[in-house]
CSV table of N, CA and C in Angstrom, one decimal:
chain,number,residue,atom,x,y,z
A,1,UNK,N,91.2,-19.0,33.1
A,1,UNK,CA,90.7,-17.5,31.7
A,1,UNK,C,90.8,-17.0,32.4
A,2,UNK,N,90.3,-16.9,33.5
A,2,UNK,CA,89.6,-15.5,34.2
A,2,UNK,C,91.1,-15.0,34.6
A,3,UNK,N,92.5,-15.0,34.7
A,3,UNK,CA,93.6,-14.5,34.5
A,3,UNK,C,93.7,-14.0,33.2
A,4,UNK,N,93.7,-14.8,32.1
A,4,UNK,CA,94.4,-14.1,30.9
A,4,UNK,C,92.5,-13.0,30.6
A,5,UNK,N,92.1,-13.2,31.0
A,5,UNK,CA,90.9,-11.9,30.7
A,5,UNK,C,91.8,-10.6,31.7
A,6,UNK,N,91.8,-10.3,32.7
A,6,UNK,CA,92.4,-9.9,33.4
A,6,UNK,C,93.8,-9.9,33.1
A,7,UNK,N,94.8,-10.3,33.1
A,7,UNK,CA,95.8,-10.1,32.1
A,7,UNK,C,95.2,-8.2,30.7
A,8,UNK,N,94.0,-9.0,29.9
A,8,UNK,CA,94.0,-8.5,28.8
A,8,UNK,C,93.4,-7.0,29.2
A,9,UNK,N,92.1,-6.9,29.8
A,9,UNK,CA,92.1,-6.4,30.8
A,9,UNK,C,92.4,-4.4,30.5
A,10,UNK,N,93.8,-5.5,31.6
A,10,UNK,CA,95.0,-4.6,31.9
A,10,UNK,C,95.9,-4.1,31.0
A,11,UNK,N,95.9,-4.9,29.9
A,11,UNK,CA,96.4,-4.4,28.9
A,11,UNK,C,96.1,-3.1,28.0
A,12,UNK,N,94.2,-3.8,27.3
A,12,UNK,CA,93.8,-2.4,27.1
A,12,UNK,C,93.4,-1.6,27.9
A,13,UNK,N,93.6,-1.1,29.2
A,13,UNK,CA,93.7,-0.1,30.1
A,13,UNK,C,95.2,0.2,30.0
A,14,UNK,N,96.2,0.4,29.7
A,14,UNK,CA,97.4,0.5,29.8
A,14,UNK,C,97.5,1.8,27.9
A,15,UNK,N,96.6,0.3,27.5
A,15,UNK,CA,96.8,0.8,25.8
A,15,UNK,C,96.3,1.5,25.5
A,16,UNK,N,94.8,2.0,26.1
A,16,UNK,CA,93.7,3.2,25.9
A,16,UNK,C,93.0,1.9,25.3
A,17,UNK,N,93.3,1.2,25.1
A,17,UNK,CA,92.1,0.2,23.8
A,17,UNK,C,90.7,-0.3,24.2
A,18,UNK,N,89.9,0.4,23.3
A,18,UNK,CA,88.3,-0.2,24.0
A,18,UNK,C,87.9,-1.3,24.6
A,19,UNK,N,87.7,-0.8,26.3
A,19,UNK,CA,87.8,-2.0,26.9
A,19,UNK,C,85.7,-3.0,25.8
A,20,UNK,N,85.1,-2.2,25.9
A,20,UNK,CA,83.6,-3.2,25.2
A,20,UNK,C,85.0,-3.6,24.0
A,21,UNK,N,85.6,-4.0,22.8
A,21,UNK,CA,86.3,-4.2,22.3
A,21,UNK,C,86.6,-5.6,23.5
A,22,UNK,N,87.2,-5.9,24.1
A,22,UNK,CA,88.1,-6.4,24.2
A,22,UNK,C,86.6,-7.7,24.8
A,23,UNK,N,86.5,-6.5,25.6
A,23,UNK,CA,84.8,-7.9,26.2
A,23,UNK,C,84.5,-8.9,25.4
A,24,UNK,N,84.4,-7.6,23.9
A,24,UNK,CA,83.0,-9.5,22.6
A,24,UNK,C,84.6,-10.0,22.3
A,25,UNK,N,85.1,-9.8,21.8
A,25,UNK,CA,86.3,-9.8,21.1
A,25,UNK,C,86.0,-12.1,22.5
A,26,UNK,N,86.4,-11.4,23.6
A,26,UNK,CA,86.1,-12.4,24.6
A,26,UNK,C,84.6,-13.8,25.0
A,27,UNK,N,84.1,-12.8,24.6
A,27,UNK,CA,82.4,-13.4,24.8
A,27,UNK,C,82.6,-14.8,23.7
A,28,UNK,N,83.3,-14.0,22.1
A,28,UNK,CA,83.1,-13.9,20.9
A,28,UNK,C,84.3,-15.8,21.1
A,29,UNK,N,85.5,-15.7,21.2
A,29,UNK,CA,86.2,-16.3,21.7
A,29,UNK,C,85.8,-17.5,22.4
A,30,UNK,N,84.8,-17.4,23.1
A,30,UNK,CA,84.9,-18.3,24.3
A,30,UNK,C,83.9,-18.6,24.4
A,31,UNK,N,82.9,-18.6,23.6
A,31,UNK,CA,81.0,-19.3,23.9
A,31,UNK,C,81.3,-20.5,24.1
A,32,UNK,N,81.4,-21.3,22.7
A,32,UNK,CA,82.1,-22.7,22.4
A,32,UNK,C,82.5,-23.3,24.3
A,33,UNK,N,83.0,-22.8,24.1
A,33,UNK,CA,83.7,-23.7,26.1
A,33,UNK,C,82.5,-23.2,27.0
A,34,UNK,N,81.9,-21.8,27.4
A,34,UNK,CA,80.6,-21.9,28.2
A,34,UNK,C,79.6,-23.3,28.0
A,35,UNK,N,79.2,-23.4,26.3
A,35,UNK,CA,77.9,-24.1,26.5
A,35,UNK,C,78.4,-25.5,26.8
A,36,UNK,N,79.9,-25.5,26.4
A,36,UNK,CA,79.9,-27.5,26.5
A,36,UNK,C,80.4,-27.7,27.8
A,37,UNK,N,79.9,-26.8,29.1
A,37,UNK,CA,81.2,-27.1,30.5
A,37,UNK,C,79.5,-26.7,31.2
A,38,UNK,N,78.6,-27.6,31.9
A,38,UNK,CA,77.2,-27.6,32.6
A,38,UNK,C,77.7,-27.2,33.5
A,39,UNK,N,77.3,-27.0,34.8
A,39,UNK,CA,77.7,-27.4,35.8
A,39,UNK,C,77.1,-28.8,36.8
A,40,UNK,N,76.5,-29.9,35.5
A,40,UNK,CA,75.9,-30.4,36.1
A,40,UNK,C,76.5,-32.3,35.7
A,41,UNK,N,77.8,-31.9,34.5
A,41,UNK,CA,78.7,-32.9,34.7
A,41,UNK,C,79.5,-32.8,36.1
A,42,UNK,N,80.0,-34.5,35.5
A,42,UNK,CA,81.6,-34.5,35.9
A,42,UNK,C,82.3,-34.2,35.4
A,43,UNK,N,82.4,-34.0,34.3
A,43,UNK,CA,83.5,-33.6,33.1
A,43,UNK,C,83.2,-32.5,33.1
A,44,UNK,N,83.0,-31.4,33.6
A,44,UNK,CA,83.2,-30.5,33.4
A,44,UNK,C,84.2,-29.8,32.9
A,45,UNK,N,84.7,-30.1,33.6
A,45,UNK,CA,86.4,-29.5,32.9
A,45,UNK,C,87.0,-29.9,32.0
A,46,UNK,N,87.1,-31.0,31.7
A,46,UNK,CA,88.3,-32.2,30.6
A,46,UNK,C,87.0,-31.9,28.8
A,47,UNK,N,85.6,-31.2,29.3
A,47,UNK,CA,84.6,-31.9,28.4
A,47,UNK,C,84.8,-30.7,27.5
A,48,UNK,N,86.0,-29.2,28.5
A,48,UNK,CA,86.7,-28.5,26.9
A,48,UNK,C,87.1,-28.9,25.8
A,49,UNK,N,88.1,-29.8,25.7
A,49,UNK,CA,88.5,-30.9,25.3
A,49,UNK,C,87.9,-31.6,24.0
A,50,UNK,N,87.1,-32.9,25.6
A,50,UNK,CA,86.7,-33.7,25.5
A,50,UNK,C,85.5,-33.3,24.4
A,51,UNK,N,84.7,-32.4,24.4
A,51,UNK,CA,83.3,-32.5,24.1
A,51,UNK,C,83.2,-30.8,22.9
A,52,UNK,N,84.6,-30.6,22.2
A,52,UNK,CA,84.1,-29.8,21.3
A,52,UNK,C,84.5,-30.1,20.2
A,53,UNK,N,84.5,-30.1,19.2
A,53,UNK,CA,85.3,-30.2,18.5
A,53,UNK,C,86.6,-28.6,17.5
A,54,UNK,N,85.8,-27.9,18.7
A,54,UNK,CA,87.4,-26.4,18.0
A,54,UNK,C,88.1,-27.2,19.0
A,55,UNK,N,88.5,-28.2,19.3
A,55,UNK,CA,89.8,-28.6,20.8
A,55,UNK,C,90.0,-29.6,20.0
A,56,UNK,N,89.9,-29.8,18.0
A,56,UNK,CA,90.4,-30.7,17.4
A,56,UNK,C,91.7,-31.7,18.3
A,57,UNK,N,93.2,-31.1,17.7
A,57,UNK,CA,94.5,-30.8,18.6
A,57,UNK,C,94.7,-31.7,20.2
A,58,UNK,N,93.8,-30.9,21.5
A,58,UNK,CA,94.0,-31.4,22.0
A,58,UNK,C,93.2,-32.8,22.5
A,59,UNK,N,92.1,-32.9,21.5
A,59,UNK,CA,91.4,-34.0,22.1
A,59,UNK,C,92.1,-35.0,21.2
A,60,UNK,N,93.1,-34.6,19.9
A,60,UNK,CA,93.7,-36.1,19.5
A,60,UNK,C,95.1,-36.4,20.2
A,61,UNK,N,95.7,-35.8,20.9
A,61,UNK,CA,96.7,-35.7,21.9
A,61,UNK,C,95.8,-36.8,23.1
A,62,UNK,N,94.9,-36.2,23.5
A,62,UNK,CA,94.2,-37.9,24.0
A,62,UNK,C,93.8,-39.2,24.0
A,63,UNK,N,93.6,-38.7,22.1
A,63,UNK,CA,93.9,-40.5,22.2
A,63,UNK,C,94.8,-40.8,21.5
A,64,UNK,N,95.7,-39.7,21.3
A,64,UNK,CA,97.2,-40.6,21.5
A,64,UNK,C,97.8,-41.6,22.4
A,65,UNK,N,97.1,-41.1,23.6
A,65,UNK,CA,97.6,-40.9,25.2
A,65,UNK,C,96.3,-42.4,25.4
A,66,UNK,N,95.9,-43.1,24.4
A,66,UNK,CA,95.0,-44.3,24.5
A,66,UNK,C,94.4,-44.2,25.2
A,67,UNK,N,93.3,-42.9,25.6
A,67,UNK,CA,91.8,-43.2,25.4
A,67,UNK,C,91.1,-42.8,24.8
A,68,UNK,N,90.3,-44.2,24.5
A,68,UNK,CA,89.7,-44.6,24.0
A,68,UNK,C,87.2,-43.5,24.0
A,69,UNK,N,87.6,-43.9,22.4
A,69,UNK,CA,86.3,-42.7,21.4
A,69,UNK,C,85.3,-42.6,23.3
A,70,UNK,N,84.9,-44.3,23.3
A,70,UNK,CA,84.0,-44.3,24.5
A,70,UNK,C,84.3,-44.0,25.8
A,71,UNK,N,85.3,-43.4,26.1
A,71,UNK,CA,85.4,-42.9,27.5
A,71,UNK,C,86.1,-41.2,27.4
A,72,UNK,N,86.2,-41.0,26.6
A,72,UNK,CA,85.9,-39.5,26.3
A,72,UNK,C,85.3,-38.1,27.0
A,73,UNK,N,84.0,-38.9,27.3
A,73,UNK,CA,83.2,-38.3,28.1
A,73,UNK,C,83.4,-38.5,29.5
A,74,UNK,N,83.9,-39.1,29.8
A,74,UNK,CA,84.5,-39.9,31.7
A,74,UNK,C,84.8,-38.2,31.8
A,75,UNK,N,85.2,-37.8,33.9
A,75,UNK,CA,85.9,-37.7,33.7
A,75,UNK,C,87.3,-38.0,34.2
A,76,UNK,N,88.6,-37.0,33.4
A,76,UNK,CA,89.9,-37.2,33.9
A,76,UNK,C,89.9,-36.3,35.3
A,77,UNK,N,90.5,-37.8,35.5
A,77,UNK,CA,91.3,-37.2,37.1
A,77,UNK,C,92.5,-37.4,37.7
A,78,UNK,N,93.3,-36.3,37.9
A,78,UNK,CA,95.0,-36.5,38.4
A,78,UNK,C,95.3,-37.0,39.4
A,79,UNK,N,96.2,-38.2,39.1
A,79,UNK,CA,96.9,-38.3,40.4
A,79,UNK,C,98.4,-37.9,41.0
A,80,UNK,N,98.5,-37.5,41.8
A,80,UNK,CA,99.5,-36.7,41.5
A,80,UNK,C,100.4,-36.7,42.7
A,81,UNK,N,101.6,-37.4,42.5
A,81,UNK,CA,102.7,-38.2,43.1
A,81,UNK,C,103.6,-37.6,43.1
A,82,UNK,N,104.4,-37.8,44.6
A,82,UNK,CA,106.1,-36.8,45.1
A,82,UNK,C,106.6,-38.0,45.6
A,83,UNK,N,106.9,-38.8,44.3
A,83,UNK,CA,107.5,-39.4,44.3
A,83,UNK,C,109.5,-40.0,43.8
A,84,UNK,N,109.9,-40.6,44.8
A,84,UNK,CA,111.3,-40.0,44.2
A,84,UNK,C,112.1,-40.8,45.0
A,85,UNK,N,113.3,-41.5,44.7
A,85,UNK,CA,114.3,-42.4,45.4
A,85,UNK,C,115.2,-41.9,46.3
A,86,UNK,N,115.5,-40.8,46.5
A,86,UNK,CA,115.7,-39.9,47.2
A,86,UNK,C,116.0,-40.0,49.2
A,87,UNK,N,115.1,-40.3,49.2
A,87,UNK,CA,114.0,-40.4,50.3
A,87,UNK,C,112.8,-41.3,51.0
A,88,UNK,N,113.2,-41.5,52.4
A,88,UNK,CA,112.3,-43.3,52.0
A,88,UNK,C,111.0,-43.3,52.2
A,89,UNK,N,111.1,-41.8,52.6
A,89,UNK,CA,109.0,-41.7,53.3
A,89,UNK,C,108.6,-41.7,52.0
A,90,UNK,N,109.3,-41.3,50.5
A,90,UNK,CA,108.9,-41.0,48.8
A,90,UNK,C,109.0,-42.1,48.0
A,91,UNK,N,109.9,-42.9,48.9
A,91,UNK,CA,110.4,-43.6,47.2
A,91,UNK,C,109.4,-44.7,46.8
A,92,UNK,N,108.3,-45.0,48.1
A,92,UNK,CA,107.4,-46.0,47.6
A,92,UNK,C,106.4,-45.5,47.2
A,93,UNK,N,106.2,-44.3,46.3
A,93,UNK,CA,105.2,-43.9,46.2
A,93,UNK,C,104.8,-44.2,44.6
A,94,UNK,N,105.3,-44.2,43.8
A,94,UNK,CA,105.1,-44.9,42.9
A,94,UNK,C,104.2,-45.8,42.6
A,95,UNK,N,104.2,-46.9,44.0
A,95,UNK,CA,103.9,-47.8,44.0
A,95,UNK,C,102.3,-48.1,43.9
A,96,UNK,N,102.2,-46.3,44.9
A,96,UNK,CA,100.9,-46.3,46.1
A,96,UNK,C,100.4,-45.8,44.5
A,97,UNK,N,100.8,-45.1,43.9
A,97,UNK,CA,99.6,-43.7,42.3
A,97,UNK,C,99.7,-45.3,42.1
A,98,UNK,N,100.9,-46.5,41.6
A,98,UNK,CA,99.7,-47.5,40.0
A,98,UNK,C,99.3,-47.9,40.8
A,99,UNK,N,98.8,-48.6,42.5
A,99,UNK,CA,97.4,-48.8,42.7
A,99,UNK,C,95.9,-48.0,42.8
A,100,UNK,N,96.6,-46.7,43.1
A,100,UNK,CA,95.8,-46.0,42.7
A,100,UNK,C,94.8,-46.1,41.4
A,101,UNK,N,96.2,-45.8,40.4
A,101,UNK,CA,95.5,-45.7,39.5
A,101,UNK,C,94.8,-47.0,39.1
A,102,UNK,N,95.4,-47.7,38.5
A,102,UNK,CA,94.6,-49.6,38.2
A,102,UNK,C,93.8,-49.4,38.6
A,103,UNK,N,92.5,-49.1,40.4
A,103,UNK,CA,92.0,-48.7,40.8
A,103,UNK,C,90.7,-47.9,40.8
A,104,UNK,N,91.2,-47.1,39.5
A,104,UNK,CA,90.6,-46.4,38.8
A,104,UNK,C,90.6,-47.1,37.5
A,105,UNK,N,90.2,-47.6,37.0
A,105,UNK,CA,91.2,-48.3,35.3
A,105,UNK,C,89.6,-49.4,36.1
A,106,UNK,N,89.9,-50.0,36.8
A,106,UNK,CA,89.2,-51.4,37.1
A,106,UNK,C,87.5,-51.1,37.8
A,107,UNK,N,87.2,-49.8,38.3
A,107,UNK,CA,86.0,-48.4,39.2
A,107,UNK,C,85.6,-47.8,37.5
A,108,UNK,N,86.5,-48.0,36.0
A,108,UNK,CA,85.7,-47.6,35.0
A,108,UNK,C,85.0,-46.5,35.3
A,109,UNK,N,85.1,-45.4,36.0
A,109,UNK,CA,84.0,-44.0,35.9
A,109,UNK,C,84.8,-43.1,35.5
A,110,UNK,N,86.0,-43.5,35.8
A,110,UNK,CA,86.7,-41.8,34.5
A,110,UNK,C,88.3,-41.9,34.6
A,111,UNK,N,88.7,-41.0,33.7
A,111,UNK,CA,90.4,-41.6,32.9
A,111,UNK,C,91.2,-40.9,34.1
A,112,UNK,N,92.4,-42.0,34.2
A,112,UNK,CA,93.1,-41.9,35.6
A,112,UNK,C,94.6,-40.8,34.6
A,113,UNK,N,95.5,-40.1,35.1
A,113,UNK,CA,95.8,-38.9,34.8
A,113,UNK,C,96.7,-39.4,35.2
A,114,UNK,N,97.9,-40.5,35.6
A,114,UNK,CA,99.1,-40.1,36.5
A,114,UNK,C,100.5,-38.4,36.0
A,115,UNK,N,101.2,-37.7,37.1
A,115,UNK,CA,102.5,-37.7,36.7
A,115,UNK,C,102.5,-37.4,38.8
A,116,UNK,N,104.2,-36.6,38.0
A,116,UNK,CA,104.9,-36.3,39.7
A,116,UNK,C,105.3,-35.7,39.6
A,117,UNK,N,105.0,-35.1,40.6
A,117,UNK,CA,106.7,-33.8,41.1
A,117,UNK,C,107.0,-33.9,42.0
A,118,UNK,N,107.8,-33.0,42.5
A,118,UNK,CA,109.2,-33.2,43.7
A,118,UNK,C,109.1,-33.4,44.6
A,119,UNK,N,110.5,-33.6,45.2
A,119,UNK,CA,109.8,-34.1,46.8
A,119,UNK,C,111.5,-33.6,47.7
A,120,UNK,N,111.5,-32.7,48.7
A,120,UNK,CA,112.7,-32.0,48.9
A,120,UNK,C,112.8,-33.7,50.1
A,121,UNK,N,113.7,-33.4,50.9
A,121,UNK,CA,114.5,-34.1,51.8
A,121,UNK,C,115.3,-33.0,53.1
A,122,UNK,N,114.4,-33.2,54.2
A,122,UNK,CA,114.5,-32.6,55.5
A,122,UNK,C,115.7,-33.2,55.6
A,123,UNK,N,116.2,-34.4,55.8
A,123,UNK,CA,117.3,-34.8,56.9
A,123,UNK,C,118.3,-35.2,55.9
A,124,UNK,N,118.6,-34.7,54.1
A,124,UNK,CA,119.0,-35.0,53.0
A,124,UNK,C,119.8,-33.4,53.4
A,125,UNK,N,119.0,-32.2,53.7
A,125,UNK,CA,119.3,-30.4,52.8
A,125,UNK,C,119.6,-29.7,54.6
A,126,UNK,N,119.7,-30.5,55.6
A,126,UNK,CA,119.8,-30.3,57.2
A,126,UNK,C,121.5,-30.1,56.9
A,127,UNK,N,121.5,-28.8,57.4
A,127,UNK,CA,122.9,-28.1,57.9
A,127,UNK,C,123.8,-27.6,56.7
A,128,UNK,N,123.3,-27.4,55.6
A,128,UNK,CA,123.8,-27.5,54.6
A,128,UNK,C,123.1,-26.4,53.3
A,129,UNK,N,123.9,-26.0,52.4
A,129,UNK,CA,123.3,-25.1,51.4
A,129,UNK,C,121.5,-25.7,50.7
A,130,UNK,N,121.3,-26.7,51.2
A,130,UNK,CA,120.3,-27.9,50.5
A,130,UNK,C,119.0,-26.9,51.7
A,131,UNK,N,119.3,-26.4,52.7
A,131,UNK,CA,118.3,-26.2,53.7
A,131,UNK,C,117.3,-24.4,52.9
A,132,UNK,N,118.0,-24.0,52.3
A,132,UNK,CA,117.2,-22.9,51.4
A,132,UNK,C,116.4,-23.1,50.4
A,133,UNK,N,116.4,-24.8,50.0
A,133,UNK,CA,115.3,-25.1,49.1
A,133,UNK,C,114.2,-25.8,50.2
A,134,UNK,N,114.8,-26.7,51.1
A,134,UNK,CA,113.4,-27.0,52.0
A,134,UNK,C,112.4,-26.6,52.0
A,135,UNK,N,112.2,-25.4,52.1
A,135,UNK,CA,111.4,-24.7,52.6
A,135,UNK,C,109.7,-24.1,51.2
A,136,UNK,N,111.1,-24.3,50.6
A,136,UNK,CA,110.2,-23.2,49.5
A,136,UNK,C,109.8,-24.4,48.4
A,137,UNK,N,110.0,-25.3,48.8
A,137,UNK,CA,109.6,-27.0,47.9
A,137,UNK,C,108.1,-26.7,48.2
A,138,UNK,N,107.4,-26.3,49.4
A,138,UNK,CA,106.2,-26.2,49.4
A,138,UNK,C,105.2,-26.1,48.0
A,139,UNK,N,106.3,-24.5,48.4
A,139,UNK,CA,105.2,-23.8,46.8
A,139,UNK,C,105.5,-24.0,44.8
A,140,UNK,N,106.7,-24.9,45.7
A,140,UNK,CA,106.4,-25.4,44.2
A,140,UNK,C,105.9,-26.2,43.5
A,141,UNK,N,105.7,-27.4,44.6
A,141,UNK,CA,105.2,-28.5,44.5
A,141,UNK,C,103.5,-28.1,43.8
A,142,UNK,N,103.1,-27.5,44.9
A,142,UNK,CA,101.7,-26.8,45.0
A,142,UNK,C,101.5,-26.0,43.7
A,143,UNK,N,102.5,-25.6,43.3
A,143,UNK,CA,102.1,-24.6,41.9
A,143,UNK,C,102.5,-25.6,40.7
A,144,UNK,N,103.7,-26.5,40.7
A,144,UNK,CA,103.0,-27.9,40.2
A,144,UNK,C,102.0,-28.2,39.9
A,145,UNK,N,101.1,-28.6,41.2
A,145,UNK,CA,100.4,-29.4,41.0
A,145,UNK,C,99.5,-28.7,40.4
A,146,UNK,N,99.3,-27.5,41.0
A,146,UNK,CA,98.1,-26.6,40.3
A,146,UNK,C,98.3,-26.7,38.1
A,147,UNK,N,99.5,-26.3,38.0
A,147,UNK,CA,99.5,-26.1,36.7
A,147,UNK,C,99.3,-27.5,36.2
A,148,UNK,N,99.4,-28.3,36.0
A,148,UNK,CA,99.1,-30.0,35.5
A,148,UNK,C,97.3,-29.9,35.5
A,149,UNK,N,97.0,-30.1,36.9
A,149,UNK,CA,95.3,-29.8,36.9
A,149,UNK,C,94.3,-28.6,35.7
A,150,UNK,N,95.1,-28.2,36.0
A,150,UNK,CA,94.8,-26.3,35.3
A,150,UNK,C,94.6,-26.4,33.9
A,151,UNK,N,96.1,-26.7,33.8
A,151,UNK,CA,96.9,-27.1,32.3
A,151,UNK,C,95.9,-28.6,31.3
A,152,UNK,N,96.1,-29.3,31.8
A,152,UNK,CA,95.3,-30.3,31.2
A,152,UNK,C,93.8,-30.7,31.0
A,153,UNK,N,93.6,-29.3,32.0
A,153,UNK,CA,91.8,-29.5,32.6
A,153,UNK,C,91.2,-30.7,33.3
A,154,UNK,N,91.5,-30.9,33.8
A,154,UNK,CA,91.3,-31.5,35.4
A,154,UNK,C,90.1,-32.2,35.7
A,155,UNK,N,89.2,-32.6,35.8
A,155,UNK,CA,88.4,-32.8,36.5
A,155,UNK,C,87.7,-33.1,38.6
A,156,UNK,N,89.7,-33.7,38.8
A,156,UNK,CA,88.9,-33.7,40.1
A,156,UNK,C,90.8,-33.6,40.1
A,157,UNK,N,91.5,-33.8,41.5
A,157,UNK,CA,93.0,-34.8,41.4
A,157,UNK,C,92.7,-35.0,43.0
A,158,UNK,N,94.2,-35.7,42.9
A,158,UNK,CA,94.2,-36.9,44.4
A,158,UNK,C,95.6,-36.6,44.3
A,159,UNK,N,96.3,-36.7,45.8
A,159,UNK,CA,97.0,-36.4,46.1
A,159,UNK,C,97.6,-37.5,46.4
A,160,UNK,N,99.7,-38.5,46.2
A,160,UNK,CA,99.7,-38.9,47.3
A,160,UNK,C,101.3,-38.0,47.7
A,161,UNK,N,101.9,-37.6,48.8
A,161,UNK,CA,102.6,-37.7,49.7
A,161,UNK,C,103.1,-38.5,51.4
A,162,UNK,N,104.4,-38.5,50.7
A,162,UNK,CA,105.1,-39.3,52.2
A,162,UNK,C,105.7,-38.2,52.7
A,163,UNK,N,106.2,-36.9,52.8
A,163,UNK,CA,106.8,-36.6,54.4
A,163,UNK,C,106.2,-35.2,54.5
A,164,UNK,N,106.1,-34.5,55.2
A,164,UNK,CA,105.9,-32.8,56.6
A,164,UNK,C,107.2,-31.7,55.1
A,165,UNK,N,107.4,-32.2,54.1
A,165,UNK,CA,107.5,-31.2,53.6
A,165,UNK,C,106.2,-30.8,52.2
A,166,UNK,N,106.8,-31.9,51.3
A,166,UNK,CA,105.1,-31.9,50.6
A,166,UNK,C,104.1,-32.4,50.4
A,167,UNK,N,103.9,-32.9,51.6
A,167,UNK,CA,102.4,-33.1,52.5
A,167,UNK,C,101.8,-31.7,52.1
A,168,UNK,N,102.4,-30.9,53.1
A,168,UNK,CA,102.0,-29.3,53.1
A,168,UNK,C,101.0,-28.7,51.6
A,169,UNK,N,102.5,-29.3,50.4
A,169,UNK,CA,103.0,-28.7,49.3
A,169,UNK,C,101.4,-29.3,48.3
A,170,UNK,N,101.2,-30.4,48.9
A,170,UNK,CA,100.7,-31.2,48.0
A,170,UNK,C,98.7,-30.4,48.4
A,171,UNK,N,98.9,-30.1,49.7
A,171,UNK,CA,97.8,-29.7,50.5
A,171,UNK,C,97.3,-27.8,50.0
A,172,UNK,N,98.2,-27.5,50.1
A,172,UNK,CA,98.2,-26.1,48.8
A,172,UNK,C,97.4,-26.4,47.9
A,173,UNK,N,97.8,-27.2,47.1
A,173,UNK,CA,97.5,-27.4,45.4
A,173,UNK,C,95.4,-27.2,45.9
A,174,UNK,N,95.2,-28.2,46.4
A,174,UNK,CA,94.0,-28.9,47.3
A,174,UNK,C,93.4,-27.7,47.2
A,175,UNK,N,93.7,-27.1,47.9
A,175,UNK,CA,93.0,-25.8,48.1
A,175,UNK,C,92.8,-24.9,46.7
A,176,UNK,N,93.8,-24.7,46.1
A,176,UNK,CA,93.8,-23.6,44.8
A,176,UNK,C,92.1,-23.7,44.2
């Protein structure tokens, strides 16, 4: 939301639009969002979708994924895994992700939301053109986790990494 507002203010500056008009429209469009995101709630971010009738489309999507009505007020926690079959360090991470997911369901205090990101193996990319992608994969991993968590309004995230390339990418995402 902040990026959107900054972009809108920059556009207003370049197009000589009235900045007061931009600010008024911003406050009007997002006043319901501010009212539903109390700092005291564990579902501070996901309540943007689950707590407001104004986001019926998003809420309908969540119902379609199997979240029952009684769990709509639970915090939603993303579980980001760097699983893929091409590396012995990462090929078991989907099973670990499933265990974390099942444990969260058993605990019954939040709604787990599993997703994957990419992984690059130095062992496969060393000494060939693949090496150009190894270090850059950290940023892509961090960006993809951040993007999924922010776009889906998750209240928290757990990352599951397995090697020296994707672990820093996960840490970068957590730091953001």
